[in-house]
Amino acid sequence: MTTQQISDAELAGQPAAYWTGIAYEALIAYTRARQAEKGYTQPQFWLLRNLSENDISPDGEGMTIPELREAMTSYIRPEDDLAAEAEVLLERGWLTRDAEDRLWLTEEGEQARVNLARNAPAIRAALHEGIDDADYVTTLKVLQRMIRNAGGTVA
């Protein structure tokens, strides 16, 4: 499907699921490419975030790979190999592993998380270029309504 030379009336009749799927794949690919240019992967960043008491972790306690996978269930992709990604972070000294196979964030890992988070505003700015905040908010509200109409829940 294409929007070239399609009237608003024709566009209004196109399936939202198609366009949201295309948008999801494009946005993930763009984000991951920008992160790769900076030397890290999105799953590596998620690992750091989920282990940081200053971010997603409620208590800063270590977690096993299965626990981390469960914590990330709503956004991890099938191709993401958390065990392999964690090994890279262990080699960098950003994580440690204890005798119970729990991963822990090191001070270096926390500093890396802070540094990597600084890339997010530039990625967001590039993706939002030419999009008014009001239009963006309207789009999200429409998507949330469609989710509810489909019987889903909006967090």
mmCIF file of C-alpha atoms in Angstrom:
data_model
loop_
_atom_site.group_PDB
_atom_site.id
_atom_site.type_symbol
_atom_site.label_atom_id
_atom_site.label_comp_id
_atom_site.label_asym_id
_atom_site.label_seq_id
_atom_site.Cartn_x
_atom_site.Cartn_y
_atom_site.Cartn_z
ATOM 1 C CA MET A 1 0.000 0.000 0.000
ATOM 2 C CA THR A 2 1.074 3.543 -0.633
ATOM 3 C CA THR A 3 -0.238 6.971 0.238
ATOM 4 C CA GLN A 4 0.968 8.514 -3.008
ATOM 5 C CA GLN A 5 -1.960 10.050 -4.888
ATOM 6 C CA ILE A 6 -4.502 8.537 -2.516
ATOM 7 C CA SER A 7 -7.294 10.830 -1.416
ATOM 8 C CA ASP A 8 -8.080 11.392 2.246
ATOM 9 C CA ALA A 9 -11.307 9.425 1.730
ATOM 10 C CA GLU A 10 -9.363 6.454 0.338
ATOM 11 C CA LEU A 11 -6.749 6.730 3.069
ATOM 12 C CA ALA A 12 -9.514 6.750 5.717
ATOM 13 C CA GLY A 13 -10.666 3.365 4.408
ATOM 14 C CA GLN A 14 -7.283 1.690 4.733
ATOM 15 C CA PRO A 15 -6.617 -0.754 7.581
ATOM 16 C CA ALA A 16 -5.014 0.770 10.668
ATOM 17 C CA ALA A 17 -3.407 -2.570 11.547
ATOM 18 C CA TYR A 18 -1.408 -2.491 8.319
ATOM 19 C CA TRP A 19 -0.134 1.044 8.929
ATOM 20 C CA THR A 20 0.619 0.520 12.611
ATOM 21 C CA GLY A 21 2.601 -2.602 11.711
ATOM 22 C CA ILE A 22 4.591 -0.726 9.071
ATOM 23 C CA ALA A 23 5.169 2.142 11.521
ATOM 24 C CA TYR A 24 6.295 -0.235 14.291
ATOM 25 C CA GLU A 25 8.864 -1.960 12.094
ATOM 26 C CA ALA A 26 10.200 1.316 10.665
ATOM 27 C CA LEU A 27 10.481 2.997 14.071
ATOM 28 C CA ILE A 28 12.223 0.009 15.668
ATOM 29 C CA ALA A 29 14.625 -0.322 12.728
ATOM 30 C CA TYR A 30 15.474 3.389 12.838
ATOM 31 C CA THR A 31 15.980 3.414 16.608
ATOM 32 C CA ARG A 32 18.133 0.288 16.571
ATOM 33 C CA ALA A 33 20.262 1.609 13.711
ATOM 34 C CA ARG A 34 20.961 4.856 15.583
ATOM 35 C CA GLN A 35 21.847 2.900 18.719
ATOM 36 C CA ALA A 36 24.142 0.573 16.756
ATOM 37 C CA GLU A 37 25.951 3.633 15.395
ATOM 38 C CA LYS A 38 26.698 4.524 19.035
ATOM 39 C CA GLY A 39 27.969 0.996 19.817
ATOM 40 C CA TYR A 40 25.113 -0.606 21.694
ATOM 41 C CA THR A 41 21.864 -2.465 21.079
ATOM 42 C CA GLN A 42 18.359 -1.729 22.254
ATOM 43 C CA PRO A 43 18.235 -4.970 24.310
ATOM 44 C CA GLN A 44 21.521 -4.006 26.006
ATOM 45 C CA PHE A 45 20.037 -0.656 26.972
ATOM 46 C CA TRP A 46 16.899 -2.395 28.265
ATOM 47 C CA LEU A 47 19.043 -4.712 30.393
ATOM 48 C CA LEU A 48 20.788 -1.736 31.964
ATOM 49 C CA ARG A 49 17.481 0.054 32.536
ATOM 50 C CA ASN A 50 15.780 -2.967 34.076
ATOM 51 C CA LEU A 51 18.663 -3.484 36.508
ATOM 52 C CA SER A 52 19.007 0.163 37.544
ATOM 53 C CA GLU A 53 17.287 1.329 40.711
ATOM 54 C CA ASN A 54 17.427 4.791 39.109
ATOM 55 C CA ASP A 55 15.315 3.661 36.170
ATOM 56 C CA ILE A 56 12.939 0.709 35.735
ATOM 57 C CA SER A 57 14.065 -1.584 38.575
ATOM 58 C CA PRO A 58 11.987 -0.957 41.686
ATOM 59 C CA ASP A 59 14.770 -2.025 44.044
ATOM 60 C CA GLY A 60 18.035 -2.372 42.097
ATOM 61 C CA GLU A 61 18.152 -6.080 42.905
ATOM 62 C CA GLY A 62 19.820 -8.487 40.521
ATOM 63 C CA MET A 63 17.723 -10.552 38.140
ATOM 64 C CA THR A 64 18.180 -13.739 36.142
ATOM 65 C CA ILE A 65 17.787 -13.798 32.373
ATOM 66 C CA PRO A 66 14.324 -15.445 32.656
ATOM 67 C CA GLU A 67 13.260 -12.766 35.158
ATOM 68 C CA LEU A 68 14.527 -10.038 32.841
ATOM 69 C CA ARG A 69 12.775 -11.623 29.860
ATOM 70 C CA GLU A 70 9.532 -11.654 31.872
ATOM 71 C CA ALA A 71 10.020 -8.022 32.889
ATOM 72 C CA MET A 72 10.473 -7.069 29.221
ATOM 73 C CA THR A 73 7.693 -9.242 27.841
ATOM 74 C CA SER A 74 5.648 -6.314 26.508
ATOM 75 C CA TYR A 75 8.458 -4.923 24.343
ATOM 76 C CA ILE A 76 11.155 -7.527 23.728
ATOM 77 C CA ARG A 77 11.261 -8.882 20.190
ATOM 78 C CA PRO A 78 11.457 -12.613 19.390
ATOM 79 C CA GLU A 79 14.917 -12.232 17.849
ATOM 80 C CA ASP A 80 16.356 -10.516 20.948
ATOM 81 C CA ASP A 81 18.809 -12.844 22.714
ATOM 82 C CA LEU A 82 19.101 -11.449 26.234
ATOM 83 C CA ALA A 83 21.689 -14.029 27.280
ATOM 84 C CA ALA A 84 24.021 -13.039 24.433
ATOM 85 C CA GLU A 85 23.393 -9.331 25.021
ATOM 86 C CA ALA A 86 24.148 -9.762 28.741
ATOM 87 C CA GLU A 87 27.457 -11.463 27.900
ATOM 88 C CA VAL A 88 28.549 -8.356 26.004
ATOM 89 C CA LEU A 89 27.668 -6.184 29.005
ATOM 90 C CA LEU A 90 29.503 -8.560 31.346
ATOM 91 C CA GLU A 91 32.608 -8.287 29.135
ATOM 92 C CA ARG A 92 32.358 -4.486 29.219
ATOM 93 C CA GLY A 93 32.169 -4.559 33.006
ATOM 94 C CA TRP A 94 28.704 -2.997 33.003
ATOM 95 C CA LEU A 95 27.139 -6.059 34.648
ATOM 96 C CA THR A 96 28.295 -8.742 37.066
ATOM 97 C CA ARG A 97 26.826 -12.208 37.704
ATOM 98 C CA ASP A 98 26.477 -13.775 41.130
ATOM 99 C CA ALA A 99 26.464 -17.440 42.173
ATOM 100 C CA GLU A 100 22.669 -17.647 41.659
ATOM 101 C CA ASP A 101 23.070 -16.494 38.030
ATOM 102 C CA ARG A 102 21.564 -13.094 38.802
ATOM 103 C CA LEU A 103 22.838 -10.116 36.854
ATOM 104 C CA TRP A 104 23.710 -6.923 38.713
ATOM 105 C CA LEU A 105 24.408 -3.452 37.398
ATOM 106 C CA THR A 106 27.899 -2.141 38.169
ATOM 107 C CA GLU A 107 28.786 1.505 38.779
ATOM 108 C CA GLU A 108 30.251 1.547 35.257
ATOM 109 C CA GLY A 109 26.992 0.073 33.961
ATOM 110 C CA GLU A 110 24.956 2.758 35.684
ATOM 111 C CA GLN A 111 27.155 5.454 34.162
ATOM 112 C CA ALA A 112 26.798 3.779 30.758
ATOM 113 C CA ARG A 113 22.997 3.728 31.167
ATOM 114 C CA VAL A 114 23.012 7.455 31.919
ATOM 115 C CA ASN A 115 25.279 8.153 28.939
ATOM 116 C CA LEU A 116 23.269 5.979 26.541
ATOM 117 C CA ALA A 117 20.010 7.610 27.641
ATOM 118 C CA ARG A 118 21.370 10.893 26.322
ATOM 119 C CA ASN A 119 20.919 9.523 22.778
ATOM 120 C CA ALA A 120 17.137 9.226 23.125
ATOM 121 C CA PRO A 121 16.233 12.919 22.612
ATOM 122 C CA ALA A 122 18.039 13.060 19.250
ATOM 123 C CA ILE A 123 16.330 9.871 18.086
ATOM 124 C CA ARG A 124 12.952 11.215 19.180
ATOM 125 C CA ALA A 125 13.600 14.575 17.503
ATOM 126 C CA ALA A 126 14.454 12.914 14.189
ATOM 127 C CA LEU A 127 11.369 10.711 14.305
ATOM 128 C CA HIS A 128 9.102 13.625 15.237
ATOM 129 C CA GLU A 129 10.500 16.012 12.626
ATOM 130 C CA GLY A 130 7.650 17.833 10.888
ATOM 131 C CA ILE A 131 5.048 16.488 13.334
ATOM 132 C CA ASP A 132 3.295 18.986 15.568
ATOM 133 C CA ASP A 133 2.960 17.829 19.195
ATOM 134 C CA ALA A 134 -0.809 18.326 19.000
ATOM 135 C CA ASP A 135 -1.009 16.035 15.948
ATOM 136 C CA TYR A 136 1.154 13.461 17.709
ATOM 137 C CA VAL A 137 -1.083 13.529 20.803
ATOM 138 C CA THR A 138 -4.192 13.212 18.627
ATOM 139 C CA THR A 139 -2.681 10.231 16.836
ATOM 140 C CA LEU A 140 -1.906 8.477 20.116
ATOM 141 C CA LYS A 141 -5.395 9.178 21.443
ATOM 142 C CA VAL A 142 -6.918 7.729 18.270
ATOM 143 C CA LEU A 143 -4.729 4.629 18.570
ATOM 144 C CA GLN A 144 -5.661 4.233 22.242
ATOM 145 C CA ARG A 145 -9.346 4.449 21.343
ATOM 146 C CA MET A 146 -8.912 1.840 18.614
ATOM 147 C CA ILE A 147 -7.148 -0.438 21.101
ATOM 148 C CA ARG A 148 -10.052 -0.103 23.544
ATOM 149 C CA ASN A 149 -12.564 -0.618 20.699
ATOM 150 C CA ALA A 150 -10.740 -3.861 19.856
ATOM 151 C CA GLY A 151 -11.073 -5.041 23.450
ATOM 152 C CA GLY A 152 -7.502 -4.267 24.420
ATOM 153 C CA THR A 153 -6.299 -2.307 27.405
ATOM 154 C CA VAL A 154 -4.382 0.918 27.435
ATOM 155 C CA ALA A 155 -1.924 1.211 30.300
#
